[in-house]
mmCIF file of C-alpha atoms and ligand atoms in Angstrom:
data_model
loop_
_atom_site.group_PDB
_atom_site.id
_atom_site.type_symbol
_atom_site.label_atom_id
_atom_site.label_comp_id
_atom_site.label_asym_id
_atom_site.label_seq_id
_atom_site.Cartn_x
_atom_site.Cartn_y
_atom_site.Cartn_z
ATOM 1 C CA UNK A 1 37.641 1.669 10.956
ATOM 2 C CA UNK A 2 34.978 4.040 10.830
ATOM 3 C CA UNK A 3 31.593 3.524 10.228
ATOM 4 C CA UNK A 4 30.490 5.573 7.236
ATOM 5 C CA UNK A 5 27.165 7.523 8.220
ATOM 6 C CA UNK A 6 24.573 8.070 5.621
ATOM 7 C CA UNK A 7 22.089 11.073 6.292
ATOM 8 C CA UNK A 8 18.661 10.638 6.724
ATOM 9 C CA UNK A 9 17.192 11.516 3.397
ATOM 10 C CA UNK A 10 14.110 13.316 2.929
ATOM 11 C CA UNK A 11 11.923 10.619 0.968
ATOM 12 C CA UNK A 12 9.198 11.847 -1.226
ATOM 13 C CA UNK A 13 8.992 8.758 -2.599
ATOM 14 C CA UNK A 14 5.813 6.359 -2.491
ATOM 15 C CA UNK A 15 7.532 4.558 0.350
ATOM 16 C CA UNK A 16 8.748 3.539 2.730
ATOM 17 C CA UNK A 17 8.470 7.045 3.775
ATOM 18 C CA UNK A 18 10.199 9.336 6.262
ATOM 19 C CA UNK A 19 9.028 7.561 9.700
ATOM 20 C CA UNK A 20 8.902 9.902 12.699
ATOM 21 C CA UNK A 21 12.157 9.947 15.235
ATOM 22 C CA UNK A 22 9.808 8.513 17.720
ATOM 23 C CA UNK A 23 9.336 5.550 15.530
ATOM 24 C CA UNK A 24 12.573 5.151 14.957
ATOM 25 C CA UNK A 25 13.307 5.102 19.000
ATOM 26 C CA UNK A 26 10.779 3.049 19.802
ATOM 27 C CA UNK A 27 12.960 0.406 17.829
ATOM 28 C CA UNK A 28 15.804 0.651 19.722
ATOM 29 C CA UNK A 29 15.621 -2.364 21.716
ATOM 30 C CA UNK A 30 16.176 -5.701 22.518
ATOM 31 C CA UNK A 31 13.496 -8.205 23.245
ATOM 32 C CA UNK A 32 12.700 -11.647 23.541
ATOM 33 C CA UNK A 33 10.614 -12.799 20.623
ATOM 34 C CA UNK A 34 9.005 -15.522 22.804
ATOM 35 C CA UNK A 35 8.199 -13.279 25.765
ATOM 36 C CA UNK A 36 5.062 -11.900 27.456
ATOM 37 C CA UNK A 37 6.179 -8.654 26.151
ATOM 38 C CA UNK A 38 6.304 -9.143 22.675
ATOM 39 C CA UNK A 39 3.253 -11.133 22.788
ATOM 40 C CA UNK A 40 1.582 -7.915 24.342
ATOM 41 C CA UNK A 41 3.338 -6.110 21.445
ATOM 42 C CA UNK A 42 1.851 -8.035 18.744
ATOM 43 C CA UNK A 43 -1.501 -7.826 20.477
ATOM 44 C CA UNK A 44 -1.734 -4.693 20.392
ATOM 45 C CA UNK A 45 -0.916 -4.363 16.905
ATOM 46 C CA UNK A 46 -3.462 -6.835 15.545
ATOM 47 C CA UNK A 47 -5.882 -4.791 17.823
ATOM 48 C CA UNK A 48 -5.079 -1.447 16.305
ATOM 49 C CA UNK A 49 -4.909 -2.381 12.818
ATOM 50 C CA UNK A 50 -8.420 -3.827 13.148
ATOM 51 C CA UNK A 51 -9.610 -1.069 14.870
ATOM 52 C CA UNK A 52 -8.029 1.578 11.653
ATOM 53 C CA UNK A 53 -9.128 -1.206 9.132
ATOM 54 C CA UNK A 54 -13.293 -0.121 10.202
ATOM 55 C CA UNK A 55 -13.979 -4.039 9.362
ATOM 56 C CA UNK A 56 -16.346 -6.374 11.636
ATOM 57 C CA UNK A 57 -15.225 -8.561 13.548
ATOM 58 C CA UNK A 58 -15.792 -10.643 10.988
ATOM 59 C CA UNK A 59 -12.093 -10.098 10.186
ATOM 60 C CA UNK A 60 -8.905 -11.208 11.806
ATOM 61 C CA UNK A 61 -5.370 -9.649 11.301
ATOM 62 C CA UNK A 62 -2.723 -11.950 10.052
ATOM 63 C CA UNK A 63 0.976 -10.422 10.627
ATOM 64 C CA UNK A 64 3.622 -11.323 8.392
ATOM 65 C CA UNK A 65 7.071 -10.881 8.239
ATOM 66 C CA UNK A 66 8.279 -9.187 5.187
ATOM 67 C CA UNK A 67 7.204 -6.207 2.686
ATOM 68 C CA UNK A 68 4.163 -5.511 1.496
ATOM 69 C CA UNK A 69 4.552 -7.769 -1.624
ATOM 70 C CA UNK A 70 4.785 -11.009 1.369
ATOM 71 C CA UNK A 71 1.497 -10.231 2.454
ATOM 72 C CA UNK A 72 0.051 -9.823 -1.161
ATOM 73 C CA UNK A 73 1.739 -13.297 -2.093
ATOM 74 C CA UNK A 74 0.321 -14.452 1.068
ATOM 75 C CA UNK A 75 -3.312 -13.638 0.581
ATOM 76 C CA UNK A 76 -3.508 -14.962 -3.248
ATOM 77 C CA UNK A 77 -1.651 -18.466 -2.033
ATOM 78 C CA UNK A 78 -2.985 -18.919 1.154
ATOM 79 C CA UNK A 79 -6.694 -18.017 0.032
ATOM 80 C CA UNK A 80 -7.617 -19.395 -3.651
ATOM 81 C CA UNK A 81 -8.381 -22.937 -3.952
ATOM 82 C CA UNK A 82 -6.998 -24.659 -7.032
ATOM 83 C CA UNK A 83 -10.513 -25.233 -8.363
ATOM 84 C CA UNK A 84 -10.977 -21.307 -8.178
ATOM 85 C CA UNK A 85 -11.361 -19.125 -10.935
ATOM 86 C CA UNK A 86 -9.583 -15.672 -10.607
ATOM 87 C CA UNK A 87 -10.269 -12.912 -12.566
ATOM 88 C CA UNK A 88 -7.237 -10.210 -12.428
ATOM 89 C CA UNK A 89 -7.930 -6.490 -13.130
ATOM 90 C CA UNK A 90 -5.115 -5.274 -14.857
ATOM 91 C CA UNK A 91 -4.293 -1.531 -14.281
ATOM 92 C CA UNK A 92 -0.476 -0.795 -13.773
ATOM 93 C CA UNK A 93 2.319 -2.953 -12.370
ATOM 94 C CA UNK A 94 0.939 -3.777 -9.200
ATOM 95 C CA UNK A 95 -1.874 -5.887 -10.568
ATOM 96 C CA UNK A 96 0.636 -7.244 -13.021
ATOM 97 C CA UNK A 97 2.533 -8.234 -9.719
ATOM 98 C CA UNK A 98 -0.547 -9.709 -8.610
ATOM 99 C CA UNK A 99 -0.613 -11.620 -12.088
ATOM 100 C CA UNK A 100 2.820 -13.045 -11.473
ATOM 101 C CA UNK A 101 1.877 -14.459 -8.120
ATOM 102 C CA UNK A 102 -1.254 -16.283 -9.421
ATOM 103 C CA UNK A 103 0.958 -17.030 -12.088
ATOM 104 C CA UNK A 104 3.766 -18.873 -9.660
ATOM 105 C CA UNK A 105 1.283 -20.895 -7.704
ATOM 106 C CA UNK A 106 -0.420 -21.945 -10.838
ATOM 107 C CA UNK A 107 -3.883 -20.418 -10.005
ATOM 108 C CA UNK A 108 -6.048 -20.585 -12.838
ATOM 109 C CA UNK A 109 -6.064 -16.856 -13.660
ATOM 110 C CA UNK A 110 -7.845 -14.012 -16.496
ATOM 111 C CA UNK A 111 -6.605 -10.929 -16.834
ATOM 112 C CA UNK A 112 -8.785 -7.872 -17.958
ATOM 113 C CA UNK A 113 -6.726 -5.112 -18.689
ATOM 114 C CA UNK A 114 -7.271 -1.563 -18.547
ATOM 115 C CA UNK A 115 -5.591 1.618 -19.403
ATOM 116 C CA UNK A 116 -3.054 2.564 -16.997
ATOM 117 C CA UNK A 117 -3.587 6.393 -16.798
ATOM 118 C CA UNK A 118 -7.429 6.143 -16.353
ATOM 119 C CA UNK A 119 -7.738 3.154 -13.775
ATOM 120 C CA UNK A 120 -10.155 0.111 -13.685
ATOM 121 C CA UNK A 121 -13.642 1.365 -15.590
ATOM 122 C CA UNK A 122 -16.650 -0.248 -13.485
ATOM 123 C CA UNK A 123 -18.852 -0.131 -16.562
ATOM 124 C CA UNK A 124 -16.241 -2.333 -18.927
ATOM 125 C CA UNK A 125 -16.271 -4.606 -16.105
ATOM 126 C CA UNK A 126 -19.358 -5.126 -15.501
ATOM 127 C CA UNK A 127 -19.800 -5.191 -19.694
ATOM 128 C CA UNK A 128 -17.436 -8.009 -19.787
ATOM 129 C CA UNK A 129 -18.357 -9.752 -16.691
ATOM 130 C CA UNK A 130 -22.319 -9.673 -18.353
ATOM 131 C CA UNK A 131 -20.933 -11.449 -21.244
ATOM 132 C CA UNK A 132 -18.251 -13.781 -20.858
ATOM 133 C CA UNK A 133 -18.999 -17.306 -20.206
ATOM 134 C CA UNK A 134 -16.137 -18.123 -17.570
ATOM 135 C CA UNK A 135 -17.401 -19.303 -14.553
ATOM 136 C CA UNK A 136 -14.852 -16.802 -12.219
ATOM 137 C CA UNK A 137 -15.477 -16.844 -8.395
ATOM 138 C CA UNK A 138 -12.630 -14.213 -7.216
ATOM 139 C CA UNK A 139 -11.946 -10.913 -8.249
ATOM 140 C CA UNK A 140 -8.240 -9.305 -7.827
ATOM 141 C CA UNK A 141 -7.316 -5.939 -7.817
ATOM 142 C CA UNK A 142 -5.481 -2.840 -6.762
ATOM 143 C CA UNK A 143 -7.123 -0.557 -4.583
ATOM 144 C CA UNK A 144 -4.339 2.374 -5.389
ATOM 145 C CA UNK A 145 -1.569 1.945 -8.614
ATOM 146 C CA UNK A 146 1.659 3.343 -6.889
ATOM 147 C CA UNK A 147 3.491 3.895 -10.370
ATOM 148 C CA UNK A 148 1.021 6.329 -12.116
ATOM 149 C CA UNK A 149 -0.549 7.501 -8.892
ATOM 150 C CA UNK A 150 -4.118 6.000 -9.701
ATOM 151 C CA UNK A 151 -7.143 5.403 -7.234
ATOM 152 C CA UNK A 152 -9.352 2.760 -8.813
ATOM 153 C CA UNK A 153 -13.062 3.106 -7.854
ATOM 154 C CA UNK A 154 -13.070 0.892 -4.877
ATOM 155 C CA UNK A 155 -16.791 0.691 -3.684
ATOM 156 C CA UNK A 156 -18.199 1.100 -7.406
ATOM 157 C CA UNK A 157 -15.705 -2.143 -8.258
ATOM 158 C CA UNK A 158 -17.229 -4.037 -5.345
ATOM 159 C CA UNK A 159 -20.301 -3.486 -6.579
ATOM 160 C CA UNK A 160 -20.154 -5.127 -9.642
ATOM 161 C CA UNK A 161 -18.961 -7.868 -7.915
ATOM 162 C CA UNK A 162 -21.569 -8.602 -5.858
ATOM 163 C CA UNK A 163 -23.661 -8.709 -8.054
ATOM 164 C CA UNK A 164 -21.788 -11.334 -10.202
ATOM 165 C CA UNK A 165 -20.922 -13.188 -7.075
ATOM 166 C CA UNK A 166 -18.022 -12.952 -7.120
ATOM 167 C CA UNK A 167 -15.173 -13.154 -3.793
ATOM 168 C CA UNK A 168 -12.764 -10.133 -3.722
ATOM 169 C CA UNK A 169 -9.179 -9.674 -2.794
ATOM 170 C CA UNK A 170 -7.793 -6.515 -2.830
ATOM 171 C CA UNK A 171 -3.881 -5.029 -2.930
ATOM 172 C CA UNK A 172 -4.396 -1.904 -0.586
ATOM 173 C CA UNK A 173 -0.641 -1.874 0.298
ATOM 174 C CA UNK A 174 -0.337 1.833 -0.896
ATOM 175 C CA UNK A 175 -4.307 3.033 0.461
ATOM 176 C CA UNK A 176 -4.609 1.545 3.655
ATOM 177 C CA UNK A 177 -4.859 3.707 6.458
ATOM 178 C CA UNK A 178 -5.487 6.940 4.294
ATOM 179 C CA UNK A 179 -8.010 6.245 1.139
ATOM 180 C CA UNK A 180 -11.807 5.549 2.661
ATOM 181 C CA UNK A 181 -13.356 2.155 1.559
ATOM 182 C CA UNK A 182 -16.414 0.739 2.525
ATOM 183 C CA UNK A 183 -15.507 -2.011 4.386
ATOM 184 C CA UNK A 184 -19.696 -3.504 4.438
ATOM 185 C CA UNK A 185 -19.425 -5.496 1.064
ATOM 186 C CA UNK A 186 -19.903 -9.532 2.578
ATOM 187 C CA UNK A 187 -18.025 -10.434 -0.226
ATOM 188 C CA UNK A 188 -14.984 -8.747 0.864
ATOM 189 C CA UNK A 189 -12.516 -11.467 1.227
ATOM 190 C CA UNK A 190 -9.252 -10.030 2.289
ATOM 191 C CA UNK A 191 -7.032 -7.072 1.990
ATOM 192 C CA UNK A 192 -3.391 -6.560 2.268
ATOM 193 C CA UNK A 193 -1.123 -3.626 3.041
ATOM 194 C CA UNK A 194 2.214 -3.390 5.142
ATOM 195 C CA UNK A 195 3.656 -0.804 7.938
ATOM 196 C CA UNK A 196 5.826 1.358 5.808
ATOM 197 C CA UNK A 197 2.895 2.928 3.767
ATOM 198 C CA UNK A 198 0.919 5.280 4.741
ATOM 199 C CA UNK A 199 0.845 3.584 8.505
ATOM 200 C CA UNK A 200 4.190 5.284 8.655
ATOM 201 C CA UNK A 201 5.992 2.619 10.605
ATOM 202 C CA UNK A 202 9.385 0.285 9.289
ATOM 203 C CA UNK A 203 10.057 -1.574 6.514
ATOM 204 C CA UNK A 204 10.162 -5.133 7.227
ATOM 205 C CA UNK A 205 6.091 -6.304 8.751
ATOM 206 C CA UNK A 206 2.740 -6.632 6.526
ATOM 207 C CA UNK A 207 -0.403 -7.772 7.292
ATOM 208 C CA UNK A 208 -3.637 -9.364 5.503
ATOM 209 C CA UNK A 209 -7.145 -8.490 6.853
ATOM 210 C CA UNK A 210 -9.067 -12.002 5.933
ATOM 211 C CA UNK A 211 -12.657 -12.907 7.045
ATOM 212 C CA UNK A 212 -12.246 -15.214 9.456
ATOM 213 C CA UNK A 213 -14.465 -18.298 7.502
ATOM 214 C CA UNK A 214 -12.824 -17.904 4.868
ATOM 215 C CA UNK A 215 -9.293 -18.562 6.508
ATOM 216 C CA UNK A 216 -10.499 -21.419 7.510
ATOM 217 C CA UNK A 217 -11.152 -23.298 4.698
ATOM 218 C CA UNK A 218 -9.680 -26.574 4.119
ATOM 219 C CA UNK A 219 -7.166 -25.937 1.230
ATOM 220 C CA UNK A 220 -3.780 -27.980 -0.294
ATOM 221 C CA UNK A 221 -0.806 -26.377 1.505
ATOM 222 C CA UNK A 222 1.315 -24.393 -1.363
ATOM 223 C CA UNK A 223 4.063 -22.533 1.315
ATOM 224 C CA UNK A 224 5.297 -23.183 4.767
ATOM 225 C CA UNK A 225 6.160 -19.612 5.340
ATOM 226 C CA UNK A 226 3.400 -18.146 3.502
ATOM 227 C CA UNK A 227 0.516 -19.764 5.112
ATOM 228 C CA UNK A 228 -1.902 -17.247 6.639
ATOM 229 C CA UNK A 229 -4.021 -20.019 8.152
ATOM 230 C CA UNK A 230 -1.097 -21.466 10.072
ATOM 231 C CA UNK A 231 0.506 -18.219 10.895
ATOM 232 C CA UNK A 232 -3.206 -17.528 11.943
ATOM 233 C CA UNK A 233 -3.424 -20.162 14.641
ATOM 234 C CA UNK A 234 -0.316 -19.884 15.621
ATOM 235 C CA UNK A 235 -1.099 -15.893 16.628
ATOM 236 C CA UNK A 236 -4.333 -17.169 18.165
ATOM 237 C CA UNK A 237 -2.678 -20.144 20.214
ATOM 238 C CA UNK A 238 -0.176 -18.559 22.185
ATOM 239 C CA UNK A 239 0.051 -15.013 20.499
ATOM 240 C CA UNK A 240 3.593 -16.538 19.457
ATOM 241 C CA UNK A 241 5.112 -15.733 15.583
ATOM 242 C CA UNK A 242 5.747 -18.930 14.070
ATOM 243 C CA UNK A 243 8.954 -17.779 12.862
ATOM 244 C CA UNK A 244 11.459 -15.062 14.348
ATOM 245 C CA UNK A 245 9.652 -12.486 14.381
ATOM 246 C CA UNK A 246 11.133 -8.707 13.856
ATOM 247 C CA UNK A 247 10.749 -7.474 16.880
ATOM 248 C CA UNK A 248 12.143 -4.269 16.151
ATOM 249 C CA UNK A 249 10.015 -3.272 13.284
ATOM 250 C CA UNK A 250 7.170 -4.225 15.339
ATOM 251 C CA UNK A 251 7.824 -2.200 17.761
ATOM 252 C CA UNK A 252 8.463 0.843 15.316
ATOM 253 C CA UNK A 253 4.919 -0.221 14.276
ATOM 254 C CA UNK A 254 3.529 0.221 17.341
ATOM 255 C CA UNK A 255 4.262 3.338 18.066
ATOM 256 C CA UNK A 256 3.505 4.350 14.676
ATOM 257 C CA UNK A 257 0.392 3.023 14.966
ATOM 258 C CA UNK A 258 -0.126 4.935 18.275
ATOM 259 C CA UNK A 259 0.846 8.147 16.731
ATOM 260 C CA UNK A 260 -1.939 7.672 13.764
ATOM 261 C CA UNK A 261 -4.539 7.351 16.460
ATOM 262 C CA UNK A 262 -3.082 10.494 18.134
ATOM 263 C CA UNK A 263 -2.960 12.260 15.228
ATOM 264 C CA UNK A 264 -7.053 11.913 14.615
ATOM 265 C CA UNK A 265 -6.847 8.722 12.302
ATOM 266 C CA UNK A 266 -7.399 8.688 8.542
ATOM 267 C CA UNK A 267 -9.371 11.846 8.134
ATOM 268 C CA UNK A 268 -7.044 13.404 9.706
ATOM 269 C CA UNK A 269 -3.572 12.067 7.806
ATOM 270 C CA UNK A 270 -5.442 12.533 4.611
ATOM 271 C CA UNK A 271 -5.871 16.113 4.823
ATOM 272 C CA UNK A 272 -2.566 16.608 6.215
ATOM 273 C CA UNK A 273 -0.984 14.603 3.089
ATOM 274 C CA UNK A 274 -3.437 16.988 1.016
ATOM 275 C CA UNK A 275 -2.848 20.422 2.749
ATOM 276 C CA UNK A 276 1.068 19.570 1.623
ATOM 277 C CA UNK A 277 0.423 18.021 -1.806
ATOM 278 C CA UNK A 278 -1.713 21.551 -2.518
ATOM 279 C CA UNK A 279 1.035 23.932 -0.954
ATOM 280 C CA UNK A 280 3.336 21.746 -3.648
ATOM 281 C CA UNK A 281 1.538 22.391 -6.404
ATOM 282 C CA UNK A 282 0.845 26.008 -6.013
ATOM 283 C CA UNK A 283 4.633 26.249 -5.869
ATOM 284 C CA UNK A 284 5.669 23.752 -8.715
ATOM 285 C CA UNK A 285 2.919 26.029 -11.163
ATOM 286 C CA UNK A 286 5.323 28.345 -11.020
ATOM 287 C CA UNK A 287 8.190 26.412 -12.617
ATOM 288 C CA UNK A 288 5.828 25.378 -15.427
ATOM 289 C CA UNK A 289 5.470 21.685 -13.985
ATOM 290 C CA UNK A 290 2.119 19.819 -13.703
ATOM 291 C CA UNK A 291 0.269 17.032 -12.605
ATOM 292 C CA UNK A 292 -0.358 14.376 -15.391
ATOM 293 C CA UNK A 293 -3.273 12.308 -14.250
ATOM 294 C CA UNK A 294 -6.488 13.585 -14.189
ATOM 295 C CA UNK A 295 -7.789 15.343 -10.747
ATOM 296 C CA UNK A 296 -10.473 13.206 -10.381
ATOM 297 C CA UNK A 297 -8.123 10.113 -10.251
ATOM 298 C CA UNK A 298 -5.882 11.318 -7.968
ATOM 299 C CA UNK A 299 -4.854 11.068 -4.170
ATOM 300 C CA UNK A 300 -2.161 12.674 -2.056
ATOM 301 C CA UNK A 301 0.499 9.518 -1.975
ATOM 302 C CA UNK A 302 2.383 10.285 -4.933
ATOM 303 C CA UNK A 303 2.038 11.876 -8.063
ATOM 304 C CA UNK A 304 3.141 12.210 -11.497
ATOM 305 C CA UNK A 305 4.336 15.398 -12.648
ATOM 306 C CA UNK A 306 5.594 16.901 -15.928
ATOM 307 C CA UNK A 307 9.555 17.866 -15.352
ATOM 308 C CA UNK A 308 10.298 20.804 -16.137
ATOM 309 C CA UNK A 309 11.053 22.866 -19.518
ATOM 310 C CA UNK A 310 14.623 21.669 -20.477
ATOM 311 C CA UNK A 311 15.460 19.321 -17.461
ATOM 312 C CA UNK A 312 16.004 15.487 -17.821
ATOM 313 C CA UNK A 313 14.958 13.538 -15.105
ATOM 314 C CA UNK A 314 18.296 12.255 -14.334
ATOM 315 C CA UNK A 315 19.921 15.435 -14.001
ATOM 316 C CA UNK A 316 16.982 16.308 -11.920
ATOM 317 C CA UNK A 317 17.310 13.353 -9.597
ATOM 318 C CA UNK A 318 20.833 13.656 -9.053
ATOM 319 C CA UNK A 319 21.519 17.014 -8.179
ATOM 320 C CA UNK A 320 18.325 16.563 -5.617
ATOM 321 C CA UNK A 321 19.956 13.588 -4.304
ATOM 322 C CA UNK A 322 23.129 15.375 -3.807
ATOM 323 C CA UNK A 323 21.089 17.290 -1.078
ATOM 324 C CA UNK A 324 19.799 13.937 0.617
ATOM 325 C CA UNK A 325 16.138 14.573 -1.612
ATOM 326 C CA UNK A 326 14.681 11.276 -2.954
ATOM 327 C CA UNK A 327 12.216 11.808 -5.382
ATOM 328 C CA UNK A 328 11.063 8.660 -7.869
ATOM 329 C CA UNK A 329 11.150 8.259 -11.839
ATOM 330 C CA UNK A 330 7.833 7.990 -13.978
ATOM 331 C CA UNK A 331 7.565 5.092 -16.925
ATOM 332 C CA UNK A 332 5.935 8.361 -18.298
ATOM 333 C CA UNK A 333 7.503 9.948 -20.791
ATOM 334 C CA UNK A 334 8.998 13.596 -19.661
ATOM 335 C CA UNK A 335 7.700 12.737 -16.137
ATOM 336 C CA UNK A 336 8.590 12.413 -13.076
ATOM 337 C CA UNK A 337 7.407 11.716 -9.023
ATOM 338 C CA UNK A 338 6.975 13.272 -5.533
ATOM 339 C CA UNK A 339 5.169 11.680 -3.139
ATOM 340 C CA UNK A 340 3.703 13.758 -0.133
ATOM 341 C CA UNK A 341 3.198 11.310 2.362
ATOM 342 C CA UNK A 342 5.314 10.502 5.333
ATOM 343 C CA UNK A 343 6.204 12.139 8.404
ATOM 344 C CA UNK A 344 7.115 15.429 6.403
ATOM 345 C CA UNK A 345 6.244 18.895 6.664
ATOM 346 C CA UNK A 346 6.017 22.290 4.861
ATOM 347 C CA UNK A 347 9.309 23.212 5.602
ATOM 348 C CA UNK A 348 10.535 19.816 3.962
ATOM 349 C CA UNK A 349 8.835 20.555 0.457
ATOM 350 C CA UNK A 350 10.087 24.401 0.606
ATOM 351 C CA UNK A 351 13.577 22.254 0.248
ATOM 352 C CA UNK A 352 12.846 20.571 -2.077
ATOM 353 C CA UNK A 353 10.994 23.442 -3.920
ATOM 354 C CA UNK A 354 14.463 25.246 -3.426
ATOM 355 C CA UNK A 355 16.491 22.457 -4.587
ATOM 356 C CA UNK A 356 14.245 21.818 -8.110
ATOM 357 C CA UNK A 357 14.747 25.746 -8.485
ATOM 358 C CA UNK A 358 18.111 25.574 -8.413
ATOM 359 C CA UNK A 359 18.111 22.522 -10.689
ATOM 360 C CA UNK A 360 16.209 24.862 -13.229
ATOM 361 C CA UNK A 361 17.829 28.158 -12.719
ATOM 362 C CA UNK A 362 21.532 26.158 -12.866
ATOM 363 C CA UNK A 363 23.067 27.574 -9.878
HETATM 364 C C1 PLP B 1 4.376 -0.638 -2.158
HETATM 365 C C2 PLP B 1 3.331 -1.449 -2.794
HETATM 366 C C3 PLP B 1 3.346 -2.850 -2.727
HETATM 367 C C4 PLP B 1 4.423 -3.619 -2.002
HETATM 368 O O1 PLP B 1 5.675 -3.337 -2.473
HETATM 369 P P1 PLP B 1 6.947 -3.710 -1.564
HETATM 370 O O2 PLP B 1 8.099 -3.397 -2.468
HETATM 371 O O3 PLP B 1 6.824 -5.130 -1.226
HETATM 372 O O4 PLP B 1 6.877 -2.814 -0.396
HETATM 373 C C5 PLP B 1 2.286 -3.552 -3.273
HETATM 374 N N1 PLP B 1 1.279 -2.909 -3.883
HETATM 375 C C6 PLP B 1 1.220 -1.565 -3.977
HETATM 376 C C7 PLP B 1 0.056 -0.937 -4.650
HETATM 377 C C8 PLP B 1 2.246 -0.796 -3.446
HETATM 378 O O5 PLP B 1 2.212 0.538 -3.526
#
């Protein structure tokens, strides 16, 4: 019988993304997940995300097998004692996500919500942080919300906790490797993000940046196959996975890894993520279709845009997917999503800019 083949699909999408061919290739082979090569391999990935992460070496790299959500669950079960106090900033569904976790493990857990489309407001937090009488030692929350397109005020948000003392973990799944954090805040406890962001590598590895003391706390055990500290030591005794690990993926990651160095690191990907997000919107202004969220609040991952006068967003999708385009609903109303990260290029959004014409003009 033969195989059916699916085309690649252009993805703008907030991942995983389009990953280069040379990712892809460097994939392509076989190797022994307890050999001196894939050691090497994995070396040189916890090396290189350090190195992209700007932390101290205060910091150690904990791989783990899964999406970016593993990693996240990771972090909040592997790091919170059950005599912790957590609060949660709610801003959009990531956090909620977050939420669930603590939720699952049973980790005592406030959330402090705030509205979706305008992202976590340092001033309300530090209002409610001045007067509430809980006695909360971790802070949780999402460096960038994926499902409006949201940055939340990273260093202002680490501010105000320091000053209340309080330990911080932080979702950067969707940010890492493209928004700039200060990475000098000692209360910094861990942050997690995965490969097929904006690392541009496969789906299917994550990894937690943890300060090294604090991994090593003495904690109850909640998971076997969630435990940073033991998937930790394992890394550091024999550079081994404790687990099959996917060797493929992290080889994908390598190379994608190598090829955000070559490209001139985050400075770099950032503007070329925001040269094609601004050729986009020049283009889109023409077809009367805008970006929701306010300028000031945005980055070039993904955004949400107004559809256009007299098209649904199913219609929309469909006919674009008919052409192999991916591009994501909005929980807005009369919205919609394109992401502009990935290995793409101009000539990718003039197709979709062609395809979303003829969408509109009905040919
Ligand atoms: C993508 C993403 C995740 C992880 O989602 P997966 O489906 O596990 O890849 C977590 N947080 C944010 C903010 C994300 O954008």
């Amino acid at each position: 019988m033969p195989l059916e083949t699916v085309d690649n699909q252009l993805l703008f999408t907030p991942g995983p993304l389009n990953t280069s061919a040379t990712v892809k290739a460097a994939a392509m082979r076989d190797i022994g997940s307890r050999t001196f090569a894939m050691r090497e391999v994995t070396n040189e990935i916890i090396d290189l995300l350090h190195s992209i992460s700007e932390l101290s070496s205060d910091y150690s790299t904990v791989l783990m097998q899964g999406s970016g959500t593993f990693s996240v669950e990771a972090m909040l079960s592997s790091l919170i004692s059950e005599n912790d106090h957590v609060l949660i900033l709610i801003s959009g569904d990531y956090s909620t996500r977050m939420a669930d976790i603590c939720s699952i493990y049973g980790i005592p857990h406030h959330l402090e919500e705030f509205d979706e489309s305008e992202g976590i407001c340092p001033e309300k937090l530090k209002e409610f942080l001045g007067n509430t009488s809980e006695p909360f030692s971790h802070l949780l929350f999402v460096h960038y919300e994926t499902a409006l397109g949201v940055v939340n005020p990273y260093d202002a948000i680490m501010e105000v906790a320091f000053e209340f003392n309080l330990k911080v973990l932080v979702d950067c799944v969707s940010s890492f490797g493209l928004l700039p954090v200060c990475t000098t805040f000692p209360n910094l406890v861990a942050i997690a993000s995965s490969a097929n962001k904006c690392i541009q590598g496969l789906t299917g590895v994550s990894f937690v940046l943890v300060k090294h003391n604090e991994l090593m706390i003495e904690r109850k055990k909640r998971t076997l196959s969630f435990d940073l500290k033991a998937q930790s030591k394992a890394f550091m005794a024999n550079g081994e996975w404790r687990f099959s690990p996917p060797v493929q993926i992290l080889l994908g990651l390598r190379q994608a890894l190598q090829e955000y160095v070559q490209e001139g690191g985050r400075e770099y990907r950032y503007q070329r993520y925001q040269n094609l997000r601004e050729y986009l919107e020049l283009k889109l202004k023409k077809h009367d279709i805008f970006p929701v969220i306010k300028a000031r609040l945005r980055a070039p991952i993904i955004n949400t845009y107004s559809l256009p006068p007299g098209v649904d967003y199913i219609s929309l999708s469909t006919a674009l997917a008919k052409r192999n385009i991916v591009v994501y609903a909005s929980k807005q109303k009369g919205c919609f999503r394109i992401g502009t990260a990935g290995d793409i290029n101009q000539s990718d959004v003039d197709t979709l800019l062609h395809e979303i014409e003829c969408v509109i003009k009905g040919c």
